[in-house]
Short mmCIF file of C-alpha atoms and ligand atoms in Angstrom, two decimals:
data_model
loop_
_atom_site.label_atom_id
_atom_site.label_comp_id
_atom_site.label_asym_id
_atom_site.label_seq_id
_atom_site.Cartn_x
_atom_site.Cartn_y
_atom_site.Cartn_z
CA UNK A 12 104.25 108.57 118.82
CA UNK A 13 101.30 111.17 120.10
CA UNK A 14 98.24 110.45 118.64
CA UNK A 15 97.40 112.37 115.53
CA UNK A 16 94.53 114.35 114.12
CA UNK A 17 94.08 113.70 110.31
CA UNK A 18 91.28 115.43 108.50
CA UNK A 19 89.64 113.06 106.00
CA UNK A 20 87.77 114.71 102.79
CA UNK A 21 86.17 111.90 101.30
CA UNK A 22 84.46 114.22 98.74
CA UNK A 23 82.47 112.51 96.07
CA UNK A 24 81.79 109.21 94.16
CA UNK A 25 84.48 106.52 94.38
CA UNK A 26 86.57 109.00 96.46
CA UNK A 27 84.04 108.07 99.54
CA UNK A 28 84.95 104.54 98.74
CA UNK A 29 88.84 104.58 98.75
CA UNK A 30 89.18 106.94 101.46
CA UNK A 31 87.29 104.54 103.86
CA UNK A 32 89.73 101.48 102.87
CA UNK A 33 92.71 103.59 103.38
CA UNK A 34 91.72 104.52 106.69
CA UNK A 35 91.01 100.78 107.41
CA UNK A 36 94.27 100.05 106.28
CA UNK A 37 96.05 102.82 108.75
CA UNK A 38 94.00 101.33 111.38
CA UNK A 39 95.25 97.82 111.12
CA UNK A 40 98.55 98.91 110.65
CA UNK A 41 98.37 100.65 114.05
CA UNK A 42 98.76 104.30 113.11
CA UNK A 43 97.22 105.87 115.89
CA UNK A 44 94.94 109.10 114.49
CA UNK A 45 91.69 110.79 115.28
CA UNK A 46 89.95 111.31 111.86
CA UNK A 47 88.23 114.70 111.49
CA UNK A 48 85.67 114.49 108.54
CA UNK A 49 85.24 117.52 106.34
CA UNK A 50 82.88 118.63 104.04
CA UNK A 51 83.83 118.98 100.37
CA UNK A 52 82.42 118.43 96.85
CA UNK A 53 79.16 118.13 95.22
CA UNK A 54 76.91 117.75 97.68
CA UNK A 55 77.85 120.86 99.30
CA UNK A 56 77.62 122.91 95.91
CA UNK A 57 73.87 121.87 95.69
CA UNK A 58 72.89 122.16 99.10
CA UNK A 59 74.90 125.50 100.05
CA UNK A 60 76.40 127.01 96.59
CA UNK A 61 79.65 126.10 97.73
CA UNK A 62 81.67 122.75 97.41
CA UNK A 63 84.70 124.02 99.71
CA UNK A 64 83.04 125.42 102.90
CA UNK A 65 84.87 127.48 105.20
CA UNK A 66 84.43 125.00 107.86
CA UNK A 67 86.35 122.93 105.56
CA UNK A 68 89.08 125.41 105.62
CA UNK A 69 89.33 126.09 108.93
CA UNK A 70 89.58 122.49 109.65
CA UNK A 71 92.32 121.69 107.53
CA UNK A 72 94.05 125.20 108.79
CA UNK A 73 94.20 123.90 112.27
CA UNK A 74 94.95 120.51 112.02
CA UNK A 75 97.49 120.77 108.77
CA UNK A 76 97.30 117.14 107.22
CA UNK A 77 94.43 116.13 105.14
CA UNK A 78 93.67 112.97 103.26
CA UNK A 79 91.47 113.45 100.49
CA UNK A 80 89.44 111.47 98.04
CA UNK A 81 88.11 112.56 94.90
CA UNK A 82 85.47 115.33 93.94
CA UNK A 83 82.91 115.70 90.79
CA UNK A 84 83.25 118.69 88.91
CA UNK A 85 80.40 119.40 85.82
CA UNK A 86 80.29 122.04 83.53
CA UNK A 87 78.64 125.67 84.57
CA UNK A 88 75.57 124.81 83.25
CA UNK A 89 75.07 121.57 84.79
CA UNK A 90 76.29 122.76 88.16
CA UNK A 91 73.71 125.51 87.92
CA UNK A 92 71.12 123.28 87.17
CA UNK A 93 71.94 120.87 90.03
CA UNK A 94 71.82 123.51 92.53
CA UNK A 95 69.08 123.80 95.27
CA UNK A 96 66.18 126.01 93.83
CA UNK A 97 66.36 128.03 96.61
CA UNK A 98 70.04 128.98 96.02
CA UNK A 99 69.39 129.72 91.83
CA UNK A 100 69.92 132.81 90.66
CA UNK A 101 71.80 134.31 93.88
CA UNK A 102 74.83 134.74 92.01
CA UNK A 103 76.62 131.32 93.12
CA UNK A 104 79.22 130.40 90.47
CA UNK A 105 80.62 126.89 90.72
CA UNK A 106 84.38 126.34 90.96
CA UNK A 107 86.62 123.32 91.66
CA UNK A 108 87.09 122.28 95.10
CA UNK A 109 90.65 121.33 94.39
CA UNK A 110 91.63 124.28 92.68
CA UNK A 111 90.13 126.40 95.40
CA UNK A 112 92.16 124.31 98.13
CA UNK A 113 95.28 124.93 96.25
CA UNK A 114 95.03 128.70 95.91
CA UNK A 115 93.44 128.94 99.59
CA UNK A 116 96.30 127.30 101.10
CA UNK A 117 98.91 128.16 98.37
CA UNK A 118 99.75 124.37 97.85
CA UNK A 119 102.68 124.92 95.44
CA UNK A 120 104.43 121.57 95.64
CA UNK A 121 102.91 118.70 94.18
CA UNK A 122 104.63 115.21 94.38
CA UNK A 123 103.73 112.20 92.48
CA UNK A 124 105.83 109.47 92.49
CA UNK A 125 105.71 106.31 89.80
CA UNK A 126 107.19 103.34 90.88
CA UNK A 127 106.16 99.93 89.85
CA UNK A 128 105.36 97.03 91.90
CA UNK A 129 106.71 93.83 90.85
CA UNK A 130 104.30 91.40 89.40
CA UNK A 131 101.92 94.33 88.73
CA UNK A 132 100.17 92.80 85.36
CA UNK A 133 99.89 96.67 84.26
CA UNK A 134 103.66 97.07 84.37
CA UNK A 135 105.33 98.62 81.44
CA UNK A 136 107.15 96.04 79.28
CA UNK A 137 109.59 96.53 76.23
CA UNK A 138 111.34 94.73 73.62
CA UNK A 139 114.79 93.81 74.47
CA UNK A 140 117.64 92.71 72.34
CA UNK A 141 116.91 89.39 70.63
CA UNK A 142 113.79 88.17 71.32
CA UNK A 143 113.48 88.98 74.66
CA UNK A 144 110.71 91.26 76.44
CA UNK A 145 112.49 93.49 79.48
CA UNK A 146 110.07 94.82 82.40
CA UNK A 147 112.05 97.91 83.53
CA UNK A 148 111.42 98.62 87.21
CA UNK A 149 110.17 102.30 87.38
CA UNK A 150 110.82 104.56 90.38
CA UNK A 151 110.45 108.05 89.59
CA UNK A 152 109.23 111.07 91.40
CA UNK A 153 107.57 113.85 89.65
CA UNK A 154 107.83 117.22 91.62
CA UNK A 155 105.31 119.76 89.63
CA UNK A 156 104.98 123.25 90.33
CA UNK A 157 101.53 123.41 91.53
CA UNK A 158 100.41 127.10 91.39
CA UNK A 159 101.67 128.89 88.25
CA UNK A 160 102.38 128.39 84.73
CA UNK A 161 99.62 128.02 82.33
CA UNK A 162 97.18 126.98 85.05
CA UNK A 163 97.42 130.78 87.06
CA UNK A 164 94.46 131.65 84.84
CA UNK A 165 96.21 135.01 83.81
CA UNK A 166 94.25 134.83 80.23
CA UNK A 167 91.91 136.80 77.61
CA UNK A 168 89.77 136.48 74.51
CA UNK A 169 89.50 139.73 72.90
CA UNK A 170 92.26 141.18 75.40
CA UNK A 171 91.54 144.71 76.67
CA UNK A 172 93.31 147.68 74.95
CA UNK A 173 95.99 148.43 77.88
CA UNK A 174 96.69 144.71 77.45
CA UNK A 175 96.87 144.65 73.91
CA UNK A 176 98.89 147.99 73.88
CA UNK A 177 101.64 145.97 76.46
CA UNK A 178 101.39 143.14 74.04
CA UNK A 179 102.40 145.60 71.16
CA UNK A 180 105.71 146.51 72.58
CA UNK A 181 106.76 143.09 72.37
CA UNK A 182 108.69 142.89 68.74
CA UNK A 183 107.69 139.30 67.98
CA UNK A 184 104.36 140.03 69.15
CA UNK A 185 104.16 143.12 66.66
CA UNK A 186 105.60 140.69 64.09
CA UNK A 187 103.47 137.69 64.43
CA UNK A 188 100.37 139.05 65.56
CA UNK A 189 100.17 142.77 65.02
CA UNK A 190 98.13 142.35 62.11
CA UNK A 191 95.43 140.53 63.77
CA UNK A 192 91.97 141.54 64.90
CA UNK A 193 92.08 141.87 68.62
CA UNK A 194 88.85 140.06 69.13
CA UNK A 195 90.42 137.29 67.26
CA UNK A 196 92.86 136.76 69.70
CA UNK A 197 93.45 134.47 72.59
CA UNK A 198 96.50 134.77 75.15
CA UNK A 199 97.08 132.47 77.99
CA UNK A 200 100.18 133.62 79.84
CA UNK A 201 102.98 131.08 81.08
CA UNK A 202 104.17 132.99 84.45
CA UNK A 203 107.03 131.36 86.29
CA UNK A 204 108.35 133.29 89.70
CA UNK A 205 111.91 132.92 90.80
CA UNK A 206 110.48 131.99 94.47
CA UNK A 207 108.16 129.02 93.69
CA UNK A 208 110.63 127.93 90.94
CA UNK A 209 113.34 127.88 93.32
CA UNK A 210 110.85 125.90 95.70
CA UNK A 211 109.99 123.08 93.73
CA UNK A 212 113.39 122.64 92.71
CA UNK A 213 114.89 122.75 96.15
CA UNK A 214 112.08 120.17 97.09
CA UNK A 215 113.15 117.68 94.24
CA UNK A 216 116.78 118.25 94.95
CA UNK A 217 116.10 117.41 98.93
CA UNK A 218 113.82 114.60 97.96
CA UNK A 219 116.66 112.99 96.11
CA UNK A 220 119.26 113.34 98.47
CA UNK A 221 116.95 112.09 101.48
CA UNK A 222 115.99 109.23 99.67
CA UNK A 223 119.21 108.22 97.89
CA UNK A 224 118.26 109.37 94.18
CA UNK A 225 121.47 110.13 92.20
CA UNK A 226 119.61 112.43 89.75
CA UNK A 227 117.57 115.38 89.09
CA UNK A 228 115.97 115.97 86.00
CA UNK A 229 114.48 119.24 84.85
CA UNK A 230 111.83 118.48 82.22
CA UNK A 231 110.77 121.69 80.48
CA UNK A 232 112.06 122.86 77.37
CA UNK A 233 114.37 125.96 77.81
CA UNK A 234 115.71 126.12 74.25
CA UNK A 235 112.38 127.45 72.91
CA UNK A 236 110.65 128.70 76.19
CA UNK A 237 113.78 130.61 76.90
CA UNK A 238 112.13 132.76 79.59
CA UNK A 239 110.27 130.67 81.73
CA UNK A 240 111.76 127.09 81.26
CA UNK A 241 115.22 129.09 80.94
CA UNK A 242 114.60 130.44 84.43
CA UNK A 243 113.73 127.01 86.07
CA UNK A 244 117.05 125.57 84.17
CA UNK A 245 119.28 128.24 85.30
CA UNK A 246 118.24 128.11 88.92
CA UNK A 247 118.51 124.36 88.71
CA UNK A 248 122.09 124.65 87.91
CA UNK A 249 123.01 127.30 90.31
CA UNK A 250 121.14 125.24 93.20
CA UNK A 251 122.79 122.12 91.87
CA UNK A 252 126.30 123.80 92.19
CA UNK A 253 125.64 125.33 95.56
CA UNK A 254 123.83 122.81 97.16
CA UNK A 255 123.91 119.53 96.08
CA UNK A 256 127.03 118.78 94.10
CA UNK A 257 126.40 114.79 94.36
CA UNK A 258 123.17 115.06 92.94
CA UNK A 259 123.42 115.05 88.97
CA UNK A 260 121.49 117.01 87.09
CA UNK A 261 120.03 116.42 84.10
CA UNK A 262 118.03 118.52 81.39
CA UNK A 263 115.21 117.06 79.05
CA UNK A 264 112.73 118.56 76.72
CA UNK A 265 109.01 117.78 77.69
CA UNK A 266 108.65 116.12 74.12
CA UNK A 267 112.02 114.12 74.01
CA UNK A 268 110.95 112.99 77.71
CA UNK A 269 107.73 111.74 76.60
CA UNK A 270 109.34 109.71 73.75
CA UNK A 271 112.44 108.67 76.30
CA UNK A 272 110.06 107.65 78.83
CA UNK A 273 109.22 104.31 77.31
CA UNK A 274 112.65 103.70 75.99
CA UNK A 275 114.78 103.72 79.34
CA UNK A 276 112.11 104.69 82.37
CA UNK A 277 114.55 103.39 84.92
CA UNK A 278 117.04 105.90 83.77
CA UNK A 279 114.96 108.32 85.72
CA UNK A 280 115.02 109.71 89.33
CA UNK A 281 113.53 112.80 90.69
CA UNK A 282 111.88 114.86 87.86
CA UNK A 283 111.18 118.45 88.02
CA UNK A 284 108.46 120.75 86.19
CA UNK A 285 106.48 123.61 85.76
CA UNK A 286 102.74 122.92 86.18
CA UNK A 287 101.93 121.72 82.69
CA UNK A 288 104.70 119.49 81.80
CA UNK A 289 104.91 118.51 85.50
CA UNK A 290 101.08 117.40 84.76
CA UNK A 291 101.86 115.77 81.21
CA UNK A 292 105.11 113.93 82.40
CA UNK A 293 103.26 112.63 86.07
CA UNK A 294 100.39 111.23 83.78
CA UNK A 295 102.76 109.70 81.65
CA UNK A 296 105.02 107.57 84.13
CA UNK A 297 101.84 107.02 85.93
CA UNK A 298 101.09 105.08 82.99
CA UNK A 299 103.98 102.98 83.11
CA UNK A 300 103.01 101.60 86.66
CA UNK A 301 99.27 100.86 86.24
CA UNK A 302 97.83 103.99 85.86
CA UNK A 303 95.18 105.66 87.83
CA UNK A 304 94.22 102.81 90.02
CA UNK A 305 98.23 103.13 91.25
CA UNK A 306 98.98 106.85 91.16
CA UNK A 307 98.99 108.62 94.37
CA UNK A 308 100.07 112.20 95.23
CA UNK A 309 100.64 114.78 97.56
CA UNK A 310 100.44 118.77 97.99
CA UNK A 311 102.51 120.88 100.27
CA UNK A 312 102.49 124.79 100.93
CA UNK A 313 105.44 126.54 102.70
CA UNK A 314 103.52 126.87 106.07
CA UNK A 315 103.19 123.19 106.74
CA UNK A 316 99.85 122.41 105.16
CA UNK A 317 100.03 119.10 103.39
CA UNK A 318 97.01 117.44 101.45
CA UNK A 319 97.51 113.27 100.24
CA UNK A 320 95.26 112.45 97.64
CA UNK A 321 95.14 109.94 94.78
CA UNK A 322 95.29 111.28 91.30
CA UNK A 323 92.40 109.86 90.06
CA UNK A 324 88.78 111.39 90.03
CA UNK A 325 85.48 110.18 91.54
CA UNK A 326 84.99 108.02 88.65
CA UNK A 327 80.98 108.25 88.94
CA UNK A 328 79.99 105.14 86.80
CA UNK A 329 81.26 102.97 89.30
CA UNK A 330 80.17 105.14 92.33
CA UNK A 331 77.08 103.41 92.87
CA UNK A 332 78.29 99.91 92.51
CA UNK A 333 76.38 97.65 95.29
CA UNK A 334 79.68 95.82 95.61
CA UNK A 335 82.91 98.42 94.67
CA UNK A 336 85.27 97.18 92.10
CA UNK A 337 87.89 100.16 91.92
CA UNK A 338 91.14 99.65 93.26
CA UNK A 339 91.77 101.20 96.44
CA UNK A 340 95.85 101.20 96.36
CA UNK A 341 96.51 104.85 94.66
CA UNK A 342 94.50 106.04 97.95
CA UNK A 343 96.33 103.51 100.52
CA UNK A 344 99.63 104.89 98.71
CA UNK A 345 98.53 108.00 99.31
CA UNK A 346 98.57 107.46 102.70
CA UNK A 347 101.57 105.93 102.89
CA UNK A 348 102.94 109.43 101.57
CA UNK A 349 101.30 110.74 104.50
CA UNK A 350 102.92 108.59 107.09
CA UNK A 351 106.18 109.26 105.05
CA UNK A 352 105.91 112.68 105.82
CA UNK A 353 105.01 112.60 109.40
CA UNK A 354 107.84 110.14 110.14
CA UNK A 355 105.83 106.86 110.60
CA UNK A 356 108.68 104.81 108.62
CA UNK A 357 107.82 101.77 110.20
CA UNK A 358 104.14 101.76 109.81
CA UNK A 359 104.66 103.02 106.12
CA UNK A 360 106.79 100.44 105.26
CA UNK A 361 104.82 98.12 106.44
CA UNK A 362 101.83 99.20 104.45
CA UNK A 363 104.06 99.37 101.49
CA UNK A 364 105.40 95.55 101.97
CA UNK A 365 102.07 94.42 102.19
CA UNK A 366 100.70 95.78 99.38
CA UNK A 367 103.56 94.48 97.17
CA UNK A 368 103.18 91.02 98.91
CA UNK A 369 99.49 91.05 97.51
CA UNK A 370 100.52 92.11 93.94
CA UNK A 371 103.19 89.99 93.73
CA UNK A 372 101.44 87.17 94.43
CA UNK A 373 98.70 88.18 92.22
CA UNK A 374 95.64 86.15 93.78
CA UNK A 375 93.67 89.38 94.42
CA UNK A 376 93.55 91.41 91.42
CA UNK A 377 90.80 94.40 90.73
CA UNK A 378 89.53 94.65 87.57
CA UNK A 379 92.12 97.18 86.46
CA UNK A 380 94.77 94.93 86.95
CA UNK A 381 92.84 92.48 85.16
CA UNK A 382 92.47 94.49 82.28
CA UNK A 383 88.71 94.24 82.06
CA UNK A 384 86.42 96.63 81.18
CA UNK A 385 85.06 98.02 84.62
CA UNK A 386 81.21 96.41 85.17
CA UNK A 387 79.83 94.80 87.80
CA UNK A 388 80.10 91.48 86.12
CA UNK A 389 83.82 91.63 86.90
CA UNK A 390 83.70 90.17 89.98
CA UNK A 391 82.16 86.92 88.65
CA UNK A 392 84.80 86.85 86.14
CA UNK A 393 87.94 86.78 88.84
CA UNK A 394 88.39 90.44 89.57
CA UNK A 395 88.28 91.21 93.27
CA UNK A 396 86.41 93.72 94.51
CA UNK A 397 87.22 96.73 96.32
CA UNK A 398 86.98 95.46 99.93
CA UNK A 399 88.62 92.36 98.95
CA UNK A 400 91.87 93.98 97.83
CA UNK A 401 91.74 96.09 101.44
CA UNK A 402 91.28 92.67 103.17
CA UNK A 403 94.00 91.14 101.40
CA UNK A 404 96.66 94.12 102.18
CA UNK A 405 95.56 94.29 105.86
CA UNK A 406 95.80 90.28 106.00
CA UNK A 407 99.47 90.69 104.92
CA UNK A 408 99.78 93.29 107.68
CA UNK A 409 99.16 90.66 110.31
CA UNK A 410 101.86 87.84 109.04
P1 NAI B 15 88.28 109.45 86.70
O1 NAI B 15 89.69 109.17 87.77
O2 NAI B 15 87.24 110.17 88.15
O3 NAI B 15 87.84 108.05 86.04
C1 NAI B 15 88.58 107.75 84.97
C2 NAI B 15 88.74 106.42 84.56
O4 NAI B 15 89.80 106.00 85.23
C3 NAI B 15 87.33 105.54 85.31
O5 NAI B 15 86.22 105.38 84.54
C4 NAI B 15 88.28 104.30 85.65
O6 NAI B 15 87.76 103.43 84.51
C5 NAI B 15 89.34 104.72 85.72
N1 NAI B 15 89.63 104.85 87.33
C6 NAI B 15 89.86 106.01 88.23
N2 NAI B 15 89.88 105.82 89.41
C7 NAI B 15 90.23 104.14 89.23
C8 NAI B 15 90.58 103.18 90.14
N3 NAI B 15 90.72 103.58 91.60
N4 NAI B 15 90.41 101.85 89.86
C9 NAI B 15 90.51 101.64 88.97
N5 NAI B 15 90.22 102.21 87.76
C10 NAI B 15 89.87 103.45 88.34
O7 NAI B 15 88.45 110.72 85.58
P2 NAI B 15 87.11 111.20 84.95
O8 NAI B 15 86.45 110.14 84.44
O9 NAI B 15 87.63 111.78 83.86
O10 NAI B 15 86.22 112.41 85.96
C11 NAI B 15 85.13 111.78 86.97
C12 NAI B 15 84.88 112.99 87.82
O11 NAI B 15 86.07 113.27 88.52
C13 NAI B 15 84.72 114.62 87.10
O12 NAI B 15 83.78 114.87 87.85
C14 NAI B 15 86.21 115.16 87.51
O13 NAI B 15 85.75 116.67 87.51
C15 NAI B 15 86.58 114.49 88.55
N6 NAI B 15 87.96 114.58 88.90
C16 NAI B 15 88.29 114.68 90.09
C17 NAI B 15 89.65 114.62 90.25
C18 NAI B 15 90.12 114.83 91.59
O14 NAI B 15 89.36 114.91 92.42
N7 NAI B 15 91.12 115.10 92.12
C19 NAI B 15 90.75 114.08 89.37
C20 NAI B 15 90.15 114.11 88.52
C21 NAI B 15 88.72 114.17 87.59
MG1 MG B 16 96.27 115.29 85.30
#
């Protein structure tokens, strides 16, 4: 295949560390690419008043595919205090560059696979019949709508008169909240559009077909949240009937799903949810496969922009370690999602096999896999470093 150009966005803290390791693995696996570094994160907030400079947006716009580490976000007052003195009181306001990327490129589809590796000591186990212990292998892919729902920012405390009057036209609002003083009202809206809802469902169904998952489960709450969850469920039935008859369509409520996921996680394949419940479901399932050191993700727009990133943050407390202890697998797995997306199937499966062999062998384990509390001493107590984990994966790629 032709040489690729990949934008790398290391960001802050351990984002920088794990992204470097992912690129080492990609190189070792024979992936032919130029990496163009993009500025993003805290340093650029401090020095320029913008954690997502326009030049970075342009770079992503041009090359379409980005590997992203993680960024640090801080509360508004801390952000202000750390801004370069020459920029203070000039109207700069911190906002998360991840949210910025999502909004700018309309990255409305978020994919979070949660697949357990055999031999991972962090895998979920449960009691079977008698005194047996079972370790169900989880292979779930969560499709989370990424731009709407409760995260769209359409909300008020003490709503303006026009908005208040509009709410009063709803009989249930009038009945239940009509006698609450307007300044005592906080309202966050949950907006779903037909277009974005259909897109996340289509993405889920297509993934199920392409990768052989037998079911798509819509994880919302349509019996109570009738309009928005109801829209998703209705569209899911239509899409399944017209285009994916061979794929089973299931409906779970988010609350029940949180209970069932420890009872029968192996029964789920593709899960589709709105932004809020998708966020919850993906963290919950990630917990079954080893947590933040293993949870990878991808975000896609409708016009070909794709950003691949681990779901963990910048873990500032581990960023300054002389020898890094964090697990690079979530980032390396995110790079595998990128390879899959651009059809580099062989390199992708080589890397996944290498990770699987390292985990199953169990000789090289980062501190999280050893169930240790993260501190520098873990390295003397049997845990491997970030680089040692990467080295082990690269070693397996060679033979
Ligand atoms: P975090 O994900 O950075 O860290 C939480 C804890 O998870 C860590 O203290 C560590 O114990 C563990 N952990 C995370 N990644 C790990 C890895 N690769 N290997 C082993 N253990 C790992 O979340 P936290 O502490 O809530 O946030 C820290 C900063 O990161 C904040 O500024 C936050 O805003 C930002 N953040 C950024 C995200 C992103 O860039 N996508 C996502 C979440 C948080
Ligand atoms: Mg989350």
